[in-house]
mmCIF file of C-alpha atoms in Angstrom:
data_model
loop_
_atom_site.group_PDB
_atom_site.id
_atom_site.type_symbol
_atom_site.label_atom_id
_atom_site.label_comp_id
_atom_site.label_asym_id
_atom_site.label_seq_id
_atom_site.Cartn_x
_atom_site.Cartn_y
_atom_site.Cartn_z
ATOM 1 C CA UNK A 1188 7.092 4.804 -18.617
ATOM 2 C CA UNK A 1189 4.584 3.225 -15.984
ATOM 3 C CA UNK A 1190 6.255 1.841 -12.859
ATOM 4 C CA UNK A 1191 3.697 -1.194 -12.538
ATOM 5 C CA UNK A 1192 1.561 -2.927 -15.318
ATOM 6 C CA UNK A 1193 -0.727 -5.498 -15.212
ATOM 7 C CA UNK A 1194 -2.478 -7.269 -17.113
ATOM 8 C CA UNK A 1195 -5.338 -9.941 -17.322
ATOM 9 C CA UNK A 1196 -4.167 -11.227 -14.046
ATOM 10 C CA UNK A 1197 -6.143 -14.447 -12.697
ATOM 11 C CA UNK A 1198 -6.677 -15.949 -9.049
ATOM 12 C CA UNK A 1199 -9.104 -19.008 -8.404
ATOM 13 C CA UNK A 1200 -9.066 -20.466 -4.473
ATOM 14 C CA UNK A 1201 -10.452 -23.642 -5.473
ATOM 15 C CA UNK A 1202 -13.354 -23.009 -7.443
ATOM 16 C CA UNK A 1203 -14.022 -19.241 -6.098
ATOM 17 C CA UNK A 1204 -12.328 -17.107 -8.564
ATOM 18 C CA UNK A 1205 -11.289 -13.684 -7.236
ATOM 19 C CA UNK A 1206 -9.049 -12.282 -9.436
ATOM 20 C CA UNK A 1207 -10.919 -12.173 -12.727
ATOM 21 C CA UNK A 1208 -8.328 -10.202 -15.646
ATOM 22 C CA UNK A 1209 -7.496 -7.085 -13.334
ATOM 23 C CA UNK A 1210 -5.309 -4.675 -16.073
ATOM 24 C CA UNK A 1211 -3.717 -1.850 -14.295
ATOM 25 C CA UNK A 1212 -1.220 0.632 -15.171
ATOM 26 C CA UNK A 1213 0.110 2.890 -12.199
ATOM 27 C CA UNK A 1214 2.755 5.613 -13.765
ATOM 28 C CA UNK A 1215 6.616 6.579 -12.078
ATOM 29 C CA UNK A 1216 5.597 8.606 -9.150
ATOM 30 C CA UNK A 1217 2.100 8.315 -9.261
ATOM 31 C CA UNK A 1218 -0.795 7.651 -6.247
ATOM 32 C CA UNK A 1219 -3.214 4.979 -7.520
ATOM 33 C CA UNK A 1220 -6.092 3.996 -4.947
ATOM 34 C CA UNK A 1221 -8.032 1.137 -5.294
ATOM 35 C CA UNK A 1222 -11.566 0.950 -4.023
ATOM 36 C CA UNK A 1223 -13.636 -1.684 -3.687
ATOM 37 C CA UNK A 1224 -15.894 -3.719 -1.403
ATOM 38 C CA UNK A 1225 -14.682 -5.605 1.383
ATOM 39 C CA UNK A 1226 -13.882 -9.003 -0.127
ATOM 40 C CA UNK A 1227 -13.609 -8.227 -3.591
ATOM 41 C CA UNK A 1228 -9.967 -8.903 -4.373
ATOM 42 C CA UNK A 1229 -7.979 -6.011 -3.267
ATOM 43 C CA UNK A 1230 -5.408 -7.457 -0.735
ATOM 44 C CA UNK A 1231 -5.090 -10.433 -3.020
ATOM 45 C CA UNK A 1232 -3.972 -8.427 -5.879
ATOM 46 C CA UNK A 1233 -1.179 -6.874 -3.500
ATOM 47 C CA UNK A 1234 -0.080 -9.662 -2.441
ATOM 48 C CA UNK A 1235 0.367 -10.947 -5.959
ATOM 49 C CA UNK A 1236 2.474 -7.607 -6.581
ATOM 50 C CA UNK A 1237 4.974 -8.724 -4.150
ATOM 51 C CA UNK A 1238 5.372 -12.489 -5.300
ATOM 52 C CA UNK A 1239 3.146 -13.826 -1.993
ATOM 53 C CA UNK A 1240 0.398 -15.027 -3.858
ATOM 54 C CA UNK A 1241 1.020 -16.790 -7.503
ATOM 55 C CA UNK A 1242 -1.604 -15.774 -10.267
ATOM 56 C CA UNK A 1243 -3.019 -18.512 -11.747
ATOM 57 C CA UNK A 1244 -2.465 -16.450 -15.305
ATOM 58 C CA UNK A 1245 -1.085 -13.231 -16.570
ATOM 59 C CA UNK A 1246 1.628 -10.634 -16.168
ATOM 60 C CA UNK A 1247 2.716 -8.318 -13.557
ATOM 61 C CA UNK A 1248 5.899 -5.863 -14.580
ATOM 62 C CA UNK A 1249 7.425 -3.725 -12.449
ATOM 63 C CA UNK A 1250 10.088 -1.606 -13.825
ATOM 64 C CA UNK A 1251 9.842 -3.348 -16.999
ATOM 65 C CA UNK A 1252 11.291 -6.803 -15.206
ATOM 66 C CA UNK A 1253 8.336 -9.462 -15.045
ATOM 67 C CA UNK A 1254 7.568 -10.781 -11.372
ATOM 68 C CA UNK A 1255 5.652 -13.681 -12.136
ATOM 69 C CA UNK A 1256 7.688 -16.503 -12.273
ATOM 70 C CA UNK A 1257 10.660 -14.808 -11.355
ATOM 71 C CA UNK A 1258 13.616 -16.807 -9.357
ATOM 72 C CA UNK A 1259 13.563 -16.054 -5.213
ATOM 73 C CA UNK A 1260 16.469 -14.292 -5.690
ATOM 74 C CA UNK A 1261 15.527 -11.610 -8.013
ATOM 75 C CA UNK A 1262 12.454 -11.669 -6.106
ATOM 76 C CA UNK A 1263 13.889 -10.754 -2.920
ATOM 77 C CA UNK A 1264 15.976 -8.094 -4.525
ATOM 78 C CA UNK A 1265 12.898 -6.861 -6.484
ATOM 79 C CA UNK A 1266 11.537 -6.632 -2.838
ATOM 80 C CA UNK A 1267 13.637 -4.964 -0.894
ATOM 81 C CA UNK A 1268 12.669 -2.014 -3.817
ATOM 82 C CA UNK A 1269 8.869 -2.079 -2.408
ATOM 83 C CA UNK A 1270 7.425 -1.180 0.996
ATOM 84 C CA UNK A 1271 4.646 -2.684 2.545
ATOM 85 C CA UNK A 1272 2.008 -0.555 5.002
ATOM 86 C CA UNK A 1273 0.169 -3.494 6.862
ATOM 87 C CA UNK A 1274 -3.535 -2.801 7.888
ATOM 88 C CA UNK A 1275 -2.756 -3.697 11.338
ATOM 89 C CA UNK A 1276 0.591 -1.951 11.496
ATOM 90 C CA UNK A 1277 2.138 -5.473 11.950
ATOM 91 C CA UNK A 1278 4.807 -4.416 14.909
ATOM 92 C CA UNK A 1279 6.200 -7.114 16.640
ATOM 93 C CA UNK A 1280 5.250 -6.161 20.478
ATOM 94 C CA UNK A 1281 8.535 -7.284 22.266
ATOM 95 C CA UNK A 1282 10.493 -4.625 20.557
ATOM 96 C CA UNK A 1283 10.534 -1.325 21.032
ATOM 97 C CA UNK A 1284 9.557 1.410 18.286
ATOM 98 C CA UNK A 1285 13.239 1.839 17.235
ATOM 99 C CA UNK A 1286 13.786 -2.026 17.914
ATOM 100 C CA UNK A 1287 10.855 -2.484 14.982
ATOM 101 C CA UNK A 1288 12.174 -0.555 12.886
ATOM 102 C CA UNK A 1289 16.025 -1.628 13.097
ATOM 103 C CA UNK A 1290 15.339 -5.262 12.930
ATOM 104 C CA UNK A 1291 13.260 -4.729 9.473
ATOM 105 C CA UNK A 1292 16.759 -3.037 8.222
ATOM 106 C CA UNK A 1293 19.448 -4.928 9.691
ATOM 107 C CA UNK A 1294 17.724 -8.154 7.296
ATOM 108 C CA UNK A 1295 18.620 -5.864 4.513
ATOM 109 C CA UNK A 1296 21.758 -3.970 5.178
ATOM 110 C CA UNK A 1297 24.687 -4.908 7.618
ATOM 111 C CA UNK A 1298 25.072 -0.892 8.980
ATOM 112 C CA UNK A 1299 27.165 0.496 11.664
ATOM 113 C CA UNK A 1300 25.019 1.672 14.673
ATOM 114 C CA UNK A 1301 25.499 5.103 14.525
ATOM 115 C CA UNK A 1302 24.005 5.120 10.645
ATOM 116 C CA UNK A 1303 21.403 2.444 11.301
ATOM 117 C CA UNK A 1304 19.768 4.866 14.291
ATOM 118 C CA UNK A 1305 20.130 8.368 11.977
ATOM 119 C CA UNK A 1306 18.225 6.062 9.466
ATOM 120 C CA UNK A 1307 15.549 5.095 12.135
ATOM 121 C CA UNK A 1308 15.213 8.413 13.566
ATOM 122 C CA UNK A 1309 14.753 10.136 10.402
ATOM 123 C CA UNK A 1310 12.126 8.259 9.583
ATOM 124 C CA UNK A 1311 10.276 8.484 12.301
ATOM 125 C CA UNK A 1312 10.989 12.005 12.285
ATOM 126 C CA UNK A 1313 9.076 12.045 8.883
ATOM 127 C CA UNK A 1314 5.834 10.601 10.270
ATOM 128 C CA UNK A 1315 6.126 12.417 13.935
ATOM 129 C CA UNK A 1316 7.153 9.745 15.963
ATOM 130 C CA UNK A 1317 11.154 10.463 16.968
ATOM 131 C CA UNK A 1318 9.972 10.954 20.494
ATOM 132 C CA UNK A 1319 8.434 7.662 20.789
ATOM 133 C CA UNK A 1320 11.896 5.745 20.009
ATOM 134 C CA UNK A 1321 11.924 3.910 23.467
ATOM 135 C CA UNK A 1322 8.165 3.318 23.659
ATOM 136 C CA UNK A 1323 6.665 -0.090 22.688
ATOM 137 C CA UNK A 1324 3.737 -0.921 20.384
ATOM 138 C CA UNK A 1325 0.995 -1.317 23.277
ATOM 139 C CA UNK A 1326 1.659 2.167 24.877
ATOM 140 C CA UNK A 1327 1.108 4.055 21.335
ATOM 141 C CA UNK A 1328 -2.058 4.666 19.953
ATOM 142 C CA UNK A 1329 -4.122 2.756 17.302
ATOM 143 C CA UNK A 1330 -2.612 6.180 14.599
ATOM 144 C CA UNK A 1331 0.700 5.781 16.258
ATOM 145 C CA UNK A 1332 1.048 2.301 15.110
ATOM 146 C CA UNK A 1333 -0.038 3.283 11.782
ATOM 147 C CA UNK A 1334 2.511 5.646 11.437
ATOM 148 C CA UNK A 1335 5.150 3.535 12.759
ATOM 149 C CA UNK A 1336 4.373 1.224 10.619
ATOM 150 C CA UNK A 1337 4.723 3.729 7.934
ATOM 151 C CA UNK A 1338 7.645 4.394 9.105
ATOM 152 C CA UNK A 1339 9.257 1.062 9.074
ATOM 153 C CA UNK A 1340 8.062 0.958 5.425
ATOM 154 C CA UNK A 1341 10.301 3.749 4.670
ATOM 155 C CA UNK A 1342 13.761 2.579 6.144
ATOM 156 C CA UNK A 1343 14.951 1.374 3.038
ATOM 157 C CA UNK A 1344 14.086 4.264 1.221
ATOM 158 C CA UNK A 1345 11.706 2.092 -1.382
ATOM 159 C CA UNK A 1346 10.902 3.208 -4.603
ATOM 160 C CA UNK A 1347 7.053 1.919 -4.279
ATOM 161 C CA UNK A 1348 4.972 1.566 -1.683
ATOM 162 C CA UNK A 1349 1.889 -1.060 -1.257
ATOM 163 C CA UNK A 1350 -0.870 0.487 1.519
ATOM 164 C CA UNK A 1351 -3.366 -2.058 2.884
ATOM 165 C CA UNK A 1352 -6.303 -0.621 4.146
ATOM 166 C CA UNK A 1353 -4.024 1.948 6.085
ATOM 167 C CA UNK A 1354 -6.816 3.825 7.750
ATOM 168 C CA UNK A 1355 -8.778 0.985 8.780
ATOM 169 C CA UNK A 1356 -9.829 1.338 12.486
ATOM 170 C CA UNK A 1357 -9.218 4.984 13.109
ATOM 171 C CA UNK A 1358 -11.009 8.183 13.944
ATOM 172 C CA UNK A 1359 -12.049 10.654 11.296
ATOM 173 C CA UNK A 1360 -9.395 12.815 12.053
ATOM 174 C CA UNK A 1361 -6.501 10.162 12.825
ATOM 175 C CA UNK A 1362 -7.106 9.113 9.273
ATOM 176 C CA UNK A 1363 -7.119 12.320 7.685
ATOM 177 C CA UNK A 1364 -3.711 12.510 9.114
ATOM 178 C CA UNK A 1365 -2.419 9.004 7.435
ATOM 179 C CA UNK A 1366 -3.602 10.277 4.200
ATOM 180 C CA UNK A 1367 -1.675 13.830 4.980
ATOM 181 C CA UNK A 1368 1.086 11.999 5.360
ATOM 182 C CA UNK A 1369 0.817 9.613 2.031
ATOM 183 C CA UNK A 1370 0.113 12.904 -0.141
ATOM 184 C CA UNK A 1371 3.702 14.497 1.664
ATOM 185 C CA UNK A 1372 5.367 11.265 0.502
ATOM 186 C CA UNK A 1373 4.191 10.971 -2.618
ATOM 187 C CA UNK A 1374 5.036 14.539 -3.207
ATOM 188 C CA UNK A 1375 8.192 15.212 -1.849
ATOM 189 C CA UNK A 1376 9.605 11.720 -2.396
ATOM 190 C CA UNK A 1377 8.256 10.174 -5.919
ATOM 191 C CA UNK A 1378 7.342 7.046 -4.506
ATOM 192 C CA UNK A 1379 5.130 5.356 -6.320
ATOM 193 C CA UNK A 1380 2.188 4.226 -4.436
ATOM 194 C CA UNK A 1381 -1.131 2.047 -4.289
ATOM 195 C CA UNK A 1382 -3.150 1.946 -2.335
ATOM 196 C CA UNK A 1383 -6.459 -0.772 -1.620
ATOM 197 C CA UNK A 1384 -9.040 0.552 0.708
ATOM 198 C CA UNK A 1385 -12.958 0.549 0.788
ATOM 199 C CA UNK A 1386 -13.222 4.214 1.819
ATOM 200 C CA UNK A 1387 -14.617 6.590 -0.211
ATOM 201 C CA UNK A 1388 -13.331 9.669 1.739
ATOM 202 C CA UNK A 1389 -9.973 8.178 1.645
ATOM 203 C CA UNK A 1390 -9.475 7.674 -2.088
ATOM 204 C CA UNK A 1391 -10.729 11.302 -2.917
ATOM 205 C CA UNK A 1392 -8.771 12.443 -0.695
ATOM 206 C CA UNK A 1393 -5.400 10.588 -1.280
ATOM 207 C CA UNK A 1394 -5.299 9.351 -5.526
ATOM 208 C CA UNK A 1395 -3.967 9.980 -8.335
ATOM 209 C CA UNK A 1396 -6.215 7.658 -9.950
ATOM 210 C CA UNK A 1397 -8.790 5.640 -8.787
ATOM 211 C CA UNK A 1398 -9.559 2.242 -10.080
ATOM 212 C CA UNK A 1399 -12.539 0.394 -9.011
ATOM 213 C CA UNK A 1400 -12.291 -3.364 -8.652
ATOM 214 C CA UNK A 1401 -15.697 -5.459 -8.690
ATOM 215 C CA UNK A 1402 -16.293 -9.162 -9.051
ATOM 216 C CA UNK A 1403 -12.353 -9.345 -9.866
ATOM 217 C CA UNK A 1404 -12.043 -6.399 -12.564
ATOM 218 C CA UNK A 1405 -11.348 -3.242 -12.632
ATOM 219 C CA UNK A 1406 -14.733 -1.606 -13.629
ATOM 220 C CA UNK A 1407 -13.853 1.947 -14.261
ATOM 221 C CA UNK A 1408 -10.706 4.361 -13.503
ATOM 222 C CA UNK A 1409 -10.080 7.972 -13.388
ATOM 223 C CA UNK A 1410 -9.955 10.529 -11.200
ATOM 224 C CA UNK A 1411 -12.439 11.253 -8.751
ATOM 225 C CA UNK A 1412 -14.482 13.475 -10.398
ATOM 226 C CA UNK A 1413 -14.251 11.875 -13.363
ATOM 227 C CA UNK A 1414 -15.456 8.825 -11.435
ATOM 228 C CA UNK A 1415 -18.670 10.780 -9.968
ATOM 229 C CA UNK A 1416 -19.737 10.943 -13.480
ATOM 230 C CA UNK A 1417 -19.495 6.993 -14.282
ATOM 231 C CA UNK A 1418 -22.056 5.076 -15.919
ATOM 232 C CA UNK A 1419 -21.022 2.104 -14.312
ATOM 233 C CA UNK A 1420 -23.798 0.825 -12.273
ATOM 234 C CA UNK A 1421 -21.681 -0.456 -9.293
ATOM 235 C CA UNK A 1422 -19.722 2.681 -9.542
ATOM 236 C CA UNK A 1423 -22.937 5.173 -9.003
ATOM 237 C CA UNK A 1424 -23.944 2.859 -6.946
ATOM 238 C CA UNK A 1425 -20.896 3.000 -4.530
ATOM 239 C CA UNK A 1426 -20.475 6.466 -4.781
ATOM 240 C CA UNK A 1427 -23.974 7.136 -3.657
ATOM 241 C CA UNK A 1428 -23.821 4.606 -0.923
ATOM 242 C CA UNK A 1429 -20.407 5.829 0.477
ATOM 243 C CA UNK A 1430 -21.997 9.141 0.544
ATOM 244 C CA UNK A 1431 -24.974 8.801 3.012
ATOM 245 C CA UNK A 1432 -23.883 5.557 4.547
#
């Protein structure tokens, strides 16, 4: 059974549309990456996953249970199921790492200290940062933030996982290391992911499955190999482009 389908979804801003009939299906467990240009759609179509953004038509079911349209109050409860990897890490700079990460729980779960901090720790344990507990956002690292911000994704143990652009802005090698860490959690965890980025690199390296959005669709899907043999036009196109760019 697929974890997330969606089909012929729709979103106009006026009279731009940008969302155009985008059908996905992303199986239990599985990485799905979706690559596209800068501007094409992709952080639009997450944000209609999570109920922030309203399609203007069509269906998006996750677990079998329809989100569009749904009451706040199943949609907050379908929420809390889903964790969110913000391009910019999103930490809130008056609290400390552990601060960050217990203030994102405590809004979902009234825990006694003691359980709340093994909870913290142990996920920052998971992406390397238990020593930086006490340290606050502007003394880590542009990859430090990322992965406390993966992190604070985790601490209520979601069953999905949305990534937006999560290796935007780093080094070669920093970003290797965020995608390391997506493959361990897909793998030892089940959580099924997606993830929207316009790197090439990234998407081999990282999916499942890789769907290609353009002009609001999804133009072709497959693995990556499968993709390097695409007739697609915009597909050779951004494959050969991504390659000696």
């Amino acid at each position: 059974m697929n974890m997330i389908e969606i089909t012929d979804l729709h979103k106009a801003f006026g009279t731009q549309p940008v969302l155009r009939g985008v059908q996905l299906a992303v199986a239990r467990g599985q990485m799905l990456v979706v690559l596209g240009r800068s501007g094409s759609g992709k952080s639009v179509l997450l944000k209609c996953l999570v109920g922030l953004i309203t399609p203007d038509r069509g269906s998006i079911k996750i677990d079998g249970e329809e989100v569009v349209g749904l009451p706040t109050g199943r949609l907050n409860a379908l929420r809390r199921r889903i964790g969110y990897v913000f391009q910019n890490a999103a930490l809130y700079d008056s609290m400390t790492v552990e601060e960050n990460l217990a203030f994102h729980l405590d809004r979902q779960a009234a825990l006694p200290a003691a359980e709340r901090r093994r909870i913290v720790l142990e996920k920052l344990r998971f992406v390397g940062m238990a020593e930086a507990w006490n340290k606050y956002p502007a003394e880590l690292s542009g990859g430090m933030q990322k992965r406390v911000g993966l992190a604070r994704a985790l601490v209520l143990s979601p069953e999905i996982l949305l990534y937006d652009e999560p290796i935007t802005g780093l080094d070669p090698l920093t970003a290797a290391e965020i995608d390391e860490l997506a493959i361990r959690l897909n793998r030892e965890t089940g959580v099924t992911s997606i993830a929207i980025t316009h790197n090439l690199e990234s998407a081999r390296r990282t999916a499942d499955v890789i769907a290609v959005l353009s002009e609001g669709r999804i133009v072709a899907s497959g693995t990556f190999r499968e993709l390097c043999d695409c007739a697609h036009p915009f597909v050779q196109q951004y494959f050969a482009h991504a390659r000696t760019g």
